CSV table of C-alpha atoms and ligand atoms in Angstrom, one decimal:
chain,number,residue,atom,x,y,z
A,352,UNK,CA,-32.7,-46.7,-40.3
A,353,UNK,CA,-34.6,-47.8,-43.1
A,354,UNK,CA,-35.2,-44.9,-46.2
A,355,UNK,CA,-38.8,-44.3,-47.2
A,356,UNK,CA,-39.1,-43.8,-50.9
A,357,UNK,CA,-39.5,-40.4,-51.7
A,358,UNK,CA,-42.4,-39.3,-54.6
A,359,UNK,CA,-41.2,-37.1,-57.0
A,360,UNK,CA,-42.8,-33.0,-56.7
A,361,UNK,CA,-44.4,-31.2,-60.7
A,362,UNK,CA,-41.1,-30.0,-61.2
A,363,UNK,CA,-39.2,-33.4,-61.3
A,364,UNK,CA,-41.9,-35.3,-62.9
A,365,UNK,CA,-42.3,-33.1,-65.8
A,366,UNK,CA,-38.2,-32.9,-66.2
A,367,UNK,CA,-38.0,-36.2,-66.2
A,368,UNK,CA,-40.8,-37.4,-68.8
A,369,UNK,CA,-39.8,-34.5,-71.1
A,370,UNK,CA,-36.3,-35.0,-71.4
A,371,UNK,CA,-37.1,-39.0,-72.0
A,372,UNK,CA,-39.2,-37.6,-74.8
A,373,UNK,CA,-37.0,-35.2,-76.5
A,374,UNK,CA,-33.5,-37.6,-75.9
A,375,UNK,CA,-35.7,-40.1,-77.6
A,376,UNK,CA,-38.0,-38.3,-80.3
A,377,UNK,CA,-37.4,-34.9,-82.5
A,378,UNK,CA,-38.7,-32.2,-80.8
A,379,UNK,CA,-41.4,-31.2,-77.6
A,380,UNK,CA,-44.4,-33.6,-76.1
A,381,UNK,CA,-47.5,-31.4,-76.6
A,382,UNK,CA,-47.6,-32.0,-72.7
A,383,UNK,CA,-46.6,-34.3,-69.6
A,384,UNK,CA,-49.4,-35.4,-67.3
A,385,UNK,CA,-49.9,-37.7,-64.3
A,386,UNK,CA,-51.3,-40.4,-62.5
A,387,UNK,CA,-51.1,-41.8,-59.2
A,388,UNK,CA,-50.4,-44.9,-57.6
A,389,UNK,CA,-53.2,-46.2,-55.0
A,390,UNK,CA,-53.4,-47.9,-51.6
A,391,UNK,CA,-56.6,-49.4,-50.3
A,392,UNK,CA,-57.5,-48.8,-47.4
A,393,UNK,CA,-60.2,-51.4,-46.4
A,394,UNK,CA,-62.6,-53.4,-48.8
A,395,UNK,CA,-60.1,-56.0,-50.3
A,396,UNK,CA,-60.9,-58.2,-53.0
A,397,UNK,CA,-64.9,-57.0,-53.3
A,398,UNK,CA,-65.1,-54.7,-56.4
A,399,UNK,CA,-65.2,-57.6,-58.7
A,400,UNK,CA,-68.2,-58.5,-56.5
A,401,UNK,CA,-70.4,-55.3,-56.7
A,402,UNK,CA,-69.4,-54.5,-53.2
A,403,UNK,CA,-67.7,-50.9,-51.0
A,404,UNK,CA,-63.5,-50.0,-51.5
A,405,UNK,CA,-61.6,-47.6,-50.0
A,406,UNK,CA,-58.6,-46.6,-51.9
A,407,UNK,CA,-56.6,-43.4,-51.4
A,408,UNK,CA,-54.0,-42.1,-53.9
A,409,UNK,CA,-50.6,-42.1,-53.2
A,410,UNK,CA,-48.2,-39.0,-53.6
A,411,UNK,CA,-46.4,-41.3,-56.2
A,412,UNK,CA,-46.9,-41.0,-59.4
A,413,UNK,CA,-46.6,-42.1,-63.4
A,414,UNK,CA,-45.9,-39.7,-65.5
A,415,UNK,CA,-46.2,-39.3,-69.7
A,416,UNK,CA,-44.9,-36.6,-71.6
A,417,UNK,CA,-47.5,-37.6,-74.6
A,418,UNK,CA,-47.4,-35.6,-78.7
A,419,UNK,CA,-50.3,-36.9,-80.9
A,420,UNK,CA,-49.6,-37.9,-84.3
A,421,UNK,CA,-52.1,-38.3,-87.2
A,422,UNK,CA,-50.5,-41.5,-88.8
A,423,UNK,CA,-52.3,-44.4,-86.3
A,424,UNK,CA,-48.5,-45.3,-85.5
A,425,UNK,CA,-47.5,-45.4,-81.4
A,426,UNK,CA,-43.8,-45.2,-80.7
A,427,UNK,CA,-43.2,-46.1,-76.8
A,428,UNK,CA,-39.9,-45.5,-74.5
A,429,UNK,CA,-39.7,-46.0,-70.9
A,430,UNK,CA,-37.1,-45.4,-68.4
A,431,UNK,CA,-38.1,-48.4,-66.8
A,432,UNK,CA,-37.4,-50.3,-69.9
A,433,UNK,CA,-34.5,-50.8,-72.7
A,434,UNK,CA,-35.3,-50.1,-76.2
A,435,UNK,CA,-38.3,-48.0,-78.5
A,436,UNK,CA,-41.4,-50.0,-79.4
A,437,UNK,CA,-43.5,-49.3,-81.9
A,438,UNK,CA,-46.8,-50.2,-83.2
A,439,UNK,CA,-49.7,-49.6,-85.3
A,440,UNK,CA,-53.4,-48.7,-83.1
A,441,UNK,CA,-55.0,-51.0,-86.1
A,442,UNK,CA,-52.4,-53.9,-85.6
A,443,UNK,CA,-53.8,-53.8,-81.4
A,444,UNK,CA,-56.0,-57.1,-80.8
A,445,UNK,CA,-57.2,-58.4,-77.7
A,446,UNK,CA,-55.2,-60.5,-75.1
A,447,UNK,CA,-54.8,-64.2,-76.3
A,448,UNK,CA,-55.1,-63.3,-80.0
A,449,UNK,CA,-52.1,-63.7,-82.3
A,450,UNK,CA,-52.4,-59.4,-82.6
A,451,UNK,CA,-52.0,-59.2,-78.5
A,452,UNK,CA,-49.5,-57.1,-77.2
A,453,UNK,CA,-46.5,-58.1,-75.4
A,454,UNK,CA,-45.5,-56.3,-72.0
A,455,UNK,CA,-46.1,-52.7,-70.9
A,456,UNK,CA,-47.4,-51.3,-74.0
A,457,UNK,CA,-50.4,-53.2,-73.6
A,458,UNK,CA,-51.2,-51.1,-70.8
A,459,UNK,CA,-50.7,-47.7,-72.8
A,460,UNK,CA,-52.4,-48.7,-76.4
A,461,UNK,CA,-55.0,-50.9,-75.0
A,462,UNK,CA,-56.1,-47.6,-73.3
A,463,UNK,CA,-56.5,-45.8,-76.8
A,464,UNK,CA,-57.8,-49.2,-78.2
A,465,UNK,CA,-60.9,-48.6,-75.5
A,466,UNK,CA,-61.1,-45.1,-75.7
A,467,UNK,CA,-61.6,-46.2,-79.6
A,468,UNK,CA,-64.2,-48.7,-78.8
A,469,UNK,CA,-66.4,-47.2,-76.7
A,470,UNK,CA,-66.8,-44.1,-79.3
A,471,UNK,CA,-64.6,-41.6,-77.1
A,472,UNK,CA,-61.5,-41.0,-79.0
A,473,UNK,CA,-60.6,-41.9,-82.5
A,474,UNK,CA,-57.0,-43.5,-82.7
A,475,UNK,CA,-54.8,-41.0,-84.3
A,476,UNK,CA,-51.6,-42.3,-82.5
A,477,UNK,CA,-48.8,-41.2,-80.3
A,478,UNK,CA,-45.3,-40.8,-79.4
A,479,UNK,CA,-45.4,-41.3,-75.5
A,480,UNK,CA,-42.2,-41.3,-72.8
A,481,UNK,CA,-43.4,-43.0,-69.8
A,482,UNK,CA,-41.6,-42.8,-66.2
A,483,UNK,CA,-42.9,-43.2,-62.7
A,484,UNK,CA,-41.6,-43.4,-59.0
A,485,UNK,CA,-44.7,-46.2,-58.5
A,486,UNK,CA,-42.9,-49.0,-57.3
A,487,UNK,CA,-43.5,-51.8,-60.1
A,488,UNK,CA,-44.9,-55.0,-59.1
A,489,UNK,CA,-45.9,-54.2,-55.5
A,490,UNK,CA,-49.3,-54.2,-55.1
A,491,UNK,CA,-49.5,-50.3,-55.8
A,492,UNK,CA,-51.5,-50.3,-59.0
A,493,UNK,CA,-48.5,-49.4,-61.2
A,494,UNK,CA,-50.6,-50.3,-64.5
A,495,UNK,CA,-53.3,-48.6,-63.2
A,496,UNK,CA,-51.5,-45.7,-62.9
A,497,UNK,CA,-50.2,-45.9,-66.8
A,498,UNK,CA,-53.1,-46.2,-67.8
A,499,UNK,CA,-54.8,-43.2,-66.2
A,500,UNK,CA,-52.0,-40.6,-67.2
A,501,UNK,CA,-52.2,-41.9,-70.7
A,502,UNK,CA,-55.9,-41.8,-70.6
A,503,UNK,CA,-55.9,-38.4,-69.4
A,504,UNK,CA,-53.0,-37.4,-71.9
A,505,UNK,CA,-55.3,-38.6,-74.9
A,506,UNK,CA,-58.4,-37.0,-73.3
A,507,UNK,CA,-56.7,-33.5,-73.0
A,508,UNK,CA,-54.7,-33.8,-76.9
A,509,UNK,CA,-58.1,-34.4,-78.3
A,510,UNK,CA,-59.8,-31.7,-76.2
A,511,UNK,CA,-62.7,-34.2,-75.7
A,512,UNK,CA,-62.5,-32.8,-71.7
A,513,UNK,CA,-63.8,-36.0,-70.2
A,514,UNK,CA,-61.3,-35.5,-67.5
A,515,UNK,CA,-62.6,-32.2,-66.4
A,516,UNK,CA,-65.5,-33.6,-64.1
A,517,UNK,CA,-66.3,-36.6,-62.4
A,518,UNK,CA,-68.9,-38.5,-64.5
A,519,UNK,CA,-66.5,-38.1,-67.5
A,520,UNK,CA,-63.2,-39.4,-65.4
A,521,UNK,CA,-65.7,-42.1,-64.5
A,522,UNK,CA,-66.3,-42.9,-68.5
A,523,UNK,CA,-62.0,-42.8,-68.5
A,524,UNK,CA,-61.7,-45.4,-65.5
A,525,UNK,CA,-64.0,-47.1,-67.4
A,526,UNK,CA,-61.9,-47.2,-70.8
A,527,UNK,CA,-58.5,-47.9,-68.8
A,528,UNK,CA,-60.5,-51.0,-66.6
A,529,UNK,CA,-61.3,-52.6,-70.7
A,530,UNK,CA,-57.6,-52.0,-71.8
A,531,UNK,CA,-56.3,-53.6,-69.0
A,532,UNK,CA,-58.9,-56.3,-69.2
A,533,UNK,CA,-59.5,-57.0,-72.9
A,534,UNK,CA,-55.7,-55.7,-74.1
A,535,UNK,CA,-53.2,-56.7,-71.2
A,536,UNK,CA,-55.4,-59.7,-69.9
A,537,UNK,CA,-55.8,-59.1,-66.4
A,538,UNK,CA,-59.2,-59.7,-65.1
A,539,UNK,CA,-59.2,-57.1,-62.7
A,540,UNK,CA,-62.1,-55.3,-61.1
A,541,UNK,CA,-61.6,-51.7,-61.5
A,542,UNK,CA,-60.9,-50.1,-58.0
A,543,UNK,CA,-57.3,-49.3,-59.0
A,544,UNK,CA,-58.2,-47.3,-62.1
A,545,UNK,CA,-61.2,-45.4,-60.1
A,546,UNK,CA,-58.8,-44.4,-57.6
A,547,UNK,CA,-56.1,-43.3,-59.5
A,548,UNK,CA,-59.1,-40.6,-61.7
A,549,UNK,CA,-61.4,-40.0,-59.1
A,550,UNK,CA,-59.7,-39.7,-55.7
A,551,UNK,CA,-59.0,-36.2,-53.8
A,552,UNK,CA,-55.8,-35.2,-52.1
A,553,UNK,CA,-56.9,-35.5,-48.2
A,554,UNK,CA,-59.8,-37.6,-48.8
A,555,UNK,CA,-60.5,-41.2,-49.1
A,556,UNK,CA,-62.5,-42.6,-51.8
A,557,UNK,CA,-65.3,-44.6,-51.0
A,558,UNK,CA,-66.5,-46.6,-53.9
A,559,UNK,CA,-69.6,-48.7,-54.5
A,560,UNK,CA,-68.8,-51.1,-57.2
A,561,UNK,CA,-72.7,-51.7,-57.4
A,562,UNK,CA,-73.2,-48.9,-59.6
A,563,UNK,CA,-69.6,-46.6,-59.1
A,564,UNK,CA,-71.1,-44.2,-57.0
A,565,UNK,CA,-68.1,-42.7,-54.9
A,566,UNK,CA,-68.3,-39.9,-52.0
A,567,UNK,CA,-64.9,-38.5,-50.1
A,568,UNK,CA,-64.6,-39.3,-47.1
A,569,UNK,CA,-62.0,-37.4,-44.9
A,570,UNK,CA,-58.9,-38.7,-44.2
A,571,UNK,CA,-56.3,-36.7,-42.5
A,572,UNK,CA,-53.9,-38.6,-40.6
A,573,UNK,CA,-51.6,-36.2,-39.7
A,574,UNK,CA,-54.0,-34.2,-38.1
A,575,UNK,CA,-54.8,-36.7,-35.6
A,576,UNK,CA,-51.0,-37.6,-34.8
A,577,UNK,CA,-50.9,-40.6,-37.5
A,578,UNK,CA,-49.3,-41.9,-40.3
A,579,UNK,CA,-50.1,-44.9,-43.3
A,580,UNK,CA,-46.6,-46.6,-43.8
A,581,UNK,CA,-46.9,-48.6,-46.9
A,582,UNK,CA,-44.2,-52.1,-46.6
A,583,UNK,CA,-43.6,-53.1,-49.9
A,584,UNK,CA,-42.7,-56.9,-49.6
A,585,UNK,CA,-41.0,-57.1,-53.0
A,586,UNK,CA,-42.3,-60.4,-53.0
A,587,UNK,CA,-43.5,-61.7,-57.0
A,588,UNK,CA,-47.0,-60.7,-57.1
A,589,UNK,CA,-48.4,-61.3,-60.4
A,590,UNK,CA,-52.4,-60.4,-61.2
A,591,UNK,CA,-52.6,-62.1,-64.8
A,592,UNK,CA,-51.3,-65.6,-63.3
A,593,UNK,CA,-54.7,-67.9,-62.4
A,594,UNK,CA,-54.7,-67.1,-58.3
A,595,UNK,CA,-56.5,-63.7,-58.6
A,596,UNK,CA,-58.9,-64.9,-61.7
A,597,UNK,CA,-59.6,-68.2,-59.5
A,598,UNK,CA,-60.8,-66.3,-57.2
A,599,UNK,CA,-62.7,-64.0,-59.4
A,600,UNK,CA,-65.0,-67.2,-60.8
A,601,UNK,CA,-65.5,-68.6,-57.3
A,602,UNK,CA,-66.9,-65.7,-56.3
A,603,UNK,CA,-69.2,-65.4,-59.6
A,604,UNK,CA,-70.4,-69.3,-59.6
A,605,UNK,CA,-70.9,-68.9,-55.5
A,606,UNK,CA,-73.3,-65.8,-56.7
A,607,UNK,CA,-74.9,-68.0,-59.7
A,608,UNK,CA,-75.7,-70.6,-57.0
A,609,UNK,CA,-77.3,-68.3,-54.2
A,610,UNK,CA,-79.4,-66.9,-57.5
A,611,UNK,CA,-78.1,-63.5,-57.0
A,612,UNK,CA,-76.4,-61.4,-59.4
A,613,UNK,CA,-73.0,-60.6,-57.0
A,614,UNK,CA,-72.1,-61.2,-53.5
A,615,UNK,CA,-72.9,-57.7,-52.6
A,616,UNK,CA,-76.6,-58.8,-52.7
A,617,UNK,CA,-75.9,-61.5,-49.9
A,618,UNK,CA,-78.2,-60.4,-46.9
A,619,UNK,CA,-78.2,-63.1,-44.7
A,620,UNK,CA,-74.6,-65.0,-44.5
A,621,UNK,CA,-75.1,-67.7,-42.4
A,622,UNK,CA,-78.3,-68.9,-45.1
A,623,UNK,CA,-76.0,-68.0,-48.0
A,624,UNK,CA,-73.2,-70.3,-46.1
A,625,UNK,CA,-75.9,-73.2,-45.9
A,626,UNK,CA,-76.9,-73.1,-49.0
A,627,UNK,CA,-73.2,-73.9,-50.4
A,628,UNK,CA,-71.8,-77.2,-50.2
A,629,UNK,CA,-67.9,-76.5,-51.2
A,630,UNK,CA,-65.9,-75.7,-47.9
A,631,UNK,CA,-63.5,-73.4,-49.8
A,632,UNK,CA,-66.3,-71.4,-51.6
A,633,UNK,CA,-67.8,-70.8,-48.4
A,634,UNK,CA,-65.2,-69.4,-46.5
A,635,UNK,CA,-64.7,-66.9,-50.2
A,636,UNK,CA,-67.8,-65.9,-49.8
A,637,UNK,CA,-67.4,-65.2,-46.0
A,638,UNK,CA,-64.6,-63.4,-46.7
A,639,UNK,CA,-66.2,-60.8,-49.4
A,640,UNK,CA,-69.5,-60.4,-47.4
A,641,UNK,CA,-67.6,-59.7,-44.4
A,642,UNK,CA,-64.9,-57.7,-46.0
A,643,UNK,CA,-68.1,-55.3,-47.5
A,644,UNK,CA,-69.4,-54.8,-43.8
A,645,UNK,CA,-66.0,-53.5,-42.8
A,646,UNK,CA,-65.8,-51.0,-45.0
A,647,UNK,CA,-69.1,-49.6,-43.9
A,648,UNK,CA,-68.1,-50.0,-40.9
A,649,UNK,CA,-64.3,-48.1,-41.3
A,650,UNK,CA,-65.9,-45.4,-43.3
A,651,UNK,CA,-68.7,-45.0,-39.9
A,652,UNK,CA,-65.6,-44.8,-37.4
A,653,UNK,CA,-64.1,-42.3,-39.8
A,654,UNK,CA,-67.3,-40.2,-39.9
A,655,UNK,CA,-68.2,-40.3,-36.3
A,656,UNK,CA,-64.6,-38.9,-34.8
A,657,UNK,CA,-61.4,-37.7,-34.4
A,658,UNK,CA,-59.2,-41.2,-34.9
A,659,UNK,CA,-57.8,-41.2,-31.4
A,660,UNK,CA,-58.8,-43.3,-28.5
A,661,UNK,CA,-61.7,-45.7,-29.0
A,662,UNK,CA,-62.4,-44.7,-31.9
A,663,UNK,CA,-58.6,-45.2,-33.6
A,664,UNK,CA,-59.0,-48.9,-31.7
A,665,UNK,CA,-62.0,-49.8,-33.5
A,666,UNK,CA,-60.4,-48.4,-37.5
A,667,UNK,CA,-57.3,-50.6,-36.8
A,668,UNK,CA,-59.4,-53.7,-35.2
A,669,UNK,CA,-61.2,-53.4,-38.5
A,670,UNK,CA,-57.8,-53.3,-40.5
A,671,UNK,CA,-56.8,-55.8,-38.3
A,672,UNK,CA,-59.5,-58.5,-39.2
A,673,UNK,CA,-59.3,-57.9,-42.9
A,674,UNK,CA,-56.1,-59.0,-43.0
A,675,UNK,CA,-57.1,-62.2,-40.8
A,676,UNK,CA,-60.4,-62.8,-43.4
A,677,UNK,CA,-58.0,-62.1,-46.3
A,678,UNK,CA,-55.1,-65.0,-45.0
A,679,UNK,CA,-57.4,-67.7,-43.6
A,680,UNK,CA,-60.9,-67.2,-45.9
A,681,UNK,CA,-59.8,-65.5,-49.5
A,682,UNK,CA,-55.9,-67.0,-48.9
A,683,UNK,CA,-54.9,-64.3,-51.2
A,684,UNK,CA,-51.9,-63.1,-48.3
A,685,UNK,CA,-48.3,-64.5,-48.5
A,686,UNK,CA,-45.7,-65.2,-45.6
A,687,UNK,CA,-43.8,-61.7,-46.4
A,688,UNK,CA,-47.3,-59.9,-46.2
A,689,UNK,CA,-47.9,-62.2,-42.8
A,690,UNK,CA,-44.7,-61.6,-41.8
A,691,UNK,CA,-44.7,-57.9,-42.4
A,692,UNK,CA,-48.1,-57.1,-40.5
A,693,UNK,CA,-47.1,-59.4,-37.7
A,694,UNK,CA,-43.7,-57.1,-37.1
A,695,UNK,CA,-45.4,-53.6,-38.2
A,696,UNK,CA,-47.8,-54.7,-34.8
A,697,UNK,CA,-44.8,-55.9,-32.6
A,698,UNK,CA,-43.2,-52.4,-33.4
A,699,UNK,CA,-46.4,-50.6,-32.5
A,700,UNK,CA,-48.4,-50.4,-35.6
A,701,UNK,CA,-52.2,-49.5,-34.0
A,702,UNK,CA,-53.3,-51.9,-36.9
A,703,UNK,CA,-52.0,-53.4,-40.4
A,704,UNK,CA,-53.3,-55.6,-43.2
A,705,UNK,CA,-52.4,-56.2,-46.9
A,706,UNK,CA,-53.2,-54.2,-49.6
A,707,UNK,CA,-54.2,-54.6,-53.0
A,708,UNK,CA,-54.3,-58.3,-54.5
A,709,UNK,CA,-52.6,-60.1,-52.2
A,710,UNK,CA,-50.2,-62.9,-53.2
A,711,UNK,CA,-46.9,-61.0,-52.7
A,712,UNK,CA,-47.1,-57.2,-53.1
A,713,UNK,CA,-47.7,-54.3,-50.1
A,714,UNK,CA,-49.2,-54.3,-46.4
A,715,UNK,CA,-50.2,-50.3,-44.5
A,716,UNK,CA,-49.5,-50.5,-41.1
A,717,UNK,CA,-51.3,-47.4,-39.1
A,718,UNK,CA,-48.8,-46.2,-37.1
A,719,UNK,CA,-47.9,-43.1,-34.7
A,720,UNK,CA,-46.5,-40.0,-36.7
A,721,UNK,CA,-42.8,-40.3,-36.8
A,722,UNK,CA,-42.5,-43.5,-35.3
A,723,UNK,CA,-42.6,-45.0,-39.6
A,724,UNK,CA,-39.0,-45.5,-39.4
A,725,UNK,CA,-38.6,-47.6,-36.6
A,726,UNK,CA,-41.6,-49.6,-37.9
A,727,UNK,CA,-39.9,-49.8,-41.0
A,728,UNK,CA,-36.6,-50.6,-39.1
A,729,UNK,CA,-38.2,-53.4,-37.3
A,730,UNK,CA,-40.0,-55.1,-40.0
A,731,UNK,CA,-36.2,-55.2,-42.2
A,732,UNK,CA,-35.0,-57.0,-39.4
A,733,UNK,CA,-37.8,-59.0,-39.1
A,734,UNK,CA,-37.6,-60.0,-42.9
A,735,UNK,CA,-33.3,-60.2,-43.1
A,736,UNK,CA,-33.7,-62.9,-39.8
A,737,UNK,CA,-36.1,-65.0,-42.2
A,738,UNK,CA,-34.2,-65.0,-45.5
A,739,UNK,CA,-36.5,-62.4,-47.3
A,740,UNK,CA,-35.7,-60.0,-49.8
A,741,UNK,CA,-35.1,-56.8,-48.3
A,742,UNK,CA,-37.9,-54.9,-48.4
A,743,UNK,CA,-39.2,-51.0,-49.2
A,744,UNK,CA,-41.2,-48.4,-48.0
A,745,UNK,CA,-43.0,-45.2,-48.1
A,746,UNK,CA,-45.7,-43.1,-47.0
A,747,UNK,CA,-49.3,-42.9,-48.1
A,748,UNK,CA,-50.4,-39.6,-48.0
A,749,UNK,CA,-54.2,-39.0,-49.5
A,750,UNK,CA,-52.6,-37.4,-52.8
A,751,UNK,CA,-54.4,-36.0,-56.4
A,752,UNK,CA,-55.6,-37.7,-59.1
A,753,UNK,CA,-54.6,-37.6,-62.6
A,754,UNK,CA,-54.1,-34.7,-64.0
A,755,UNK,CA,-52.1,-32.5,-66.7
A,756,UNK,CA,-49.0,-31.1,-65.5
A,757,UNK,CA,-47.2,-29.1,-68.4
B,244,GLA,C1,-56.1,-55.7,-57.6
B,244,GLA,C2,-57.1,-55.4,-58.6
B,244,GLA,C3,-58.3,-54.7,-58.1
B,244,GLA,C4,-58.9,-55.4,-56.8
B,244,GLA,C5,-57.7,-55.7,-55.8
B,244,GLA,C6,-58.2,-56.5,-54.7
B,244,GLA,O1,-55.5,-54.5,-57.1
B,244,GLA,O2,-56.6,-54.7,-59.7
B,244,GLA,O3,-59.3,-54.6,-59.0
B,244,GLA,O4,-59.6,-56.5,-57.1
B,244,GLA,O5,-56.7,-56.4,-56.5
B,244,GLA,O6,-59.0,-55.7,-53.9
C-alpha cells in the first residue's frame, strides 16, 4: 500500500524549528510560528486575471523559529538545505539586478524587503531556522508558505499585529505576493499567499482576485463520507521558467485587445472569442472565462447540499472539466498530471484535476473516505508501468492559517 505523508502536529513543529535554531545560533528564537501549504480546489490559473479561486489549506506546514536582531544583518539555516547564509536587508535588490538573491532566501528577505517598502516594518534583521513537511516543488505552494510564517514571525516580533484580523493578514499576503514577485522573480498571482493567511480550518476560501474579497465557504468532507487525496507527481515543475509568465501576458494582451482591464470582465465569450484572431489566445481565454464560471458554480453546489448523490456528481463533473479546459485550452497539465487523474478515476475517484500551476506538480482526486490508499495504490502502479518517478501522497484536510505557535 502506498504511505500518505503525514503533517507534522504544534508539538513537532516547534521541536523541530527550535532545536535547528539553537544547534545553529547562541541561544532561544523569540518564537516559532507557521504557515501552511495550499491546495486549490477549483478556479486554476484566474487570479492573475481578476477572477474567483478556491484554495483550502493543507494540514502541512512551514515552520520558522524567528529572533529579531537590531543590526539589519539576516543569518538563514534550513533543514532542507546545507550550509548558514547570511546577508545584509540593505544589500537585498530586486530579481535580475546584480543585488538579487540567490535560492530560498529570496523567499524569506524579500518578505521583510516588502514589509519595508510598503511602510509596515522597518528592517531590523533576523536570525531565522526554517523547516517544513510541505513537499518542495510540487505544486503545494511551498514558497508561499515561507513566506507567510516569516511574514507573520516579523509581524508578531515587531508587535505591529497586522496578523490579528483579516484586512491586516490581507496587507501581509500582500507584502509576501511583492517578495515573491519583485525579490524571487516569480510572476505569480497571489492565491497561494492569500490562502496560506486567510483560510479557516474546515472552510474553503473563496477568493475574488477582483478586489480580494474572500468569504468561507464550508467544506467538510468527512462529514459527507469523503476525502481530498492530493498525488504529488514529483514531476519538475518550475513557476519562474517562461511557461507560467507566457501565459500570464497572453492572458493580459488578450484583455488589452477585448479593451477590458482583465478577463474577469469578459461577459459574453463567444463575442470576446470573435474578436480575437490568434487560435491559441482564444482557447486561453476560453479557458480562464470558463474556469471563473466553475468556481461559481462549485461554490453553488457546495452551498445548496450535502455532497452526496447529484449533487457530489455535479462538484466532481466540475473538477472534472477543469482539468479537461486546463490540458487542451491553458496546456498548463503534464503526462504525470494526465496520467495521474486518468488512474485516480479508474480507481474510483468521484472526480480529479490538477492543482496549482500545472506543468509537473500535484492533482486531488475526490474520493470515498478510506478508499485514498487504494487510489493511491493504483495510481503507483499506474505510474511504475509508464517509467515515472514514483510518486507521493497525502491528504488535504481544510487546515489553519498562519499563525504563532511558541
Ligand atoms: C501558482 C501561482 C498562483 C496561481 C496558480 C494557478 O500556484 O502561484 O498564483 O496562478 O499557479 O492557479
Amino acid at each position: 500500500m502506498s504511505e500518505l505523508l503525514p503533517a507534522w502536529d504544534d508539538a513537532a513543529a516547534v521541536d523541530r524549528a527550535r532545536a535547528l535554531f539553537t544547534a545553529t545560533f547562541d541561544g532561544e528564537p523569540d518564537g516559532v510560528w507557521a504557515a501552511p501549504g495550499r491546495v486549490n480546489l477549483i478556479g486554476e490559473h484566474t487570479d492573475y486575471n481578476g477572477g474567483l479561486c478556491l484554495p483550502i489549506a493543507l494540514p502541512h506546514r512551514t515552520v520558522v523559529a524567528l529572533r529579531a536582531r537590531t543590526d539589519g544583518l539576516v543569518r538563514l539555516v534550513s533543514a532542507q538545505e546545507d550550509g548558514l547564509r547570511e546577508l545584509r536587508l540593505a544589500d537585498v535588490g530586486p530579481a535580475g539586478t546584480p543585488d538579487a538573491v540567490e535560492g530560498w532566501p529570496a523567499y524569506v528577505v524579500g518578505v521583510a524587503w516588502a514589509l519595508e517598502r510598503e511602510g509596515l516594518l522597518d528592517g531590523g534583521g533576523f536570525d531565522v531556522a526554517v523547516d517544513s513537511c510541505v513537499p518542495y516543488g510540487a505544486g503545494l505552494s511551498s514558497s508561499a508558505a515561507l513566506e507567510c510564517a516569516v511574514a507573520v514571525a516579523l509581524d508578531d516580533v515587531a508587535a505591529a499585529g497586522l496578523a490579528a484580523d483579516d484586512a491586516g493578514r490581507a496587507r501581509l499576503a500582500a507584502a509576501c505576493v511583492r517578495a515573491e514577485n519583485e525579490v524571487a522573480g516569480a510572476p505569480t498571482g497571489g492565491m497561494d499567499q492569500a490562502a496560506a493567511l486567510r483560510c479557516a480550518p474546515g472552510q474553503a476560501l473563496l477568493l475574488d482576485c477582483r478586489d480580494g474579497a474572500t468569504e468561507q465557504v464550508p467544506f467538510d468532507l468527512a462529514a459527507v463520507g469523503l476525502e481530498l487525496l492530493v498525488i504529488d507527481t514529483r514531476a519538475e515543475h518550475q513557476l519562474a521558467d517562461g511557461q507560467y509568465a507566457a501565459r500570464r501576458t497572453s492572458c493580459e494582451d488578450a484583455a488589452r485587445r477585448l479593451g477590458v482591464g482583465t478577463l474577469r470582465e469578459v461577459t459574453d465569450l463567444d463575442a470576446a472569442l470573435a474578436a480575437l484572431d490568434d487560435a491559441e489566445q482564444r482557447r486561453r481565454v476560453r479557458h480562464v472565462v470558463t474556469e471563473i464560471a466553475r468556481v461559481e458554480e462549485f461554490v453553488a453546489t457546495l452551498r445548496s447540499g450535502e455532497l452526496r448523490g447529484d449533487l457530489l456528481r455535479a462538484a466532481a463533473a466540475l473538477v472534472d472539466a477543469s482539468h479537461t479546459s486546463l490540458r487542451d485550452d491553458y496546456e498548463v497539465s503534464a503526462p504525470e498530471l494526465d496520467v495521474a487523474v486518468e488512474a485516480a478515476r479508474a480507481a474510483g475517484a468521484h472526480g480529479a484535476r490538477m492543482t496549482g500551476g500545472g506543468f509537473g506538480g500535484s492533482a486531488i482526486a475526490l474520493v470515498d473516505a478510506g478508499t485514498a490508499p487504494a487510489v493511491a495504490e493504483a495510481v503507483r502502479a499506474a505510474f511504475a508501468e509508464r517509467g515515472f518517478t514514483e510518486p507521493a501522497f497525502l491528504l488535504a484536510v481544510p487546515s489553519a492559517p498562519a499563525s504563532r505557535l511558541a
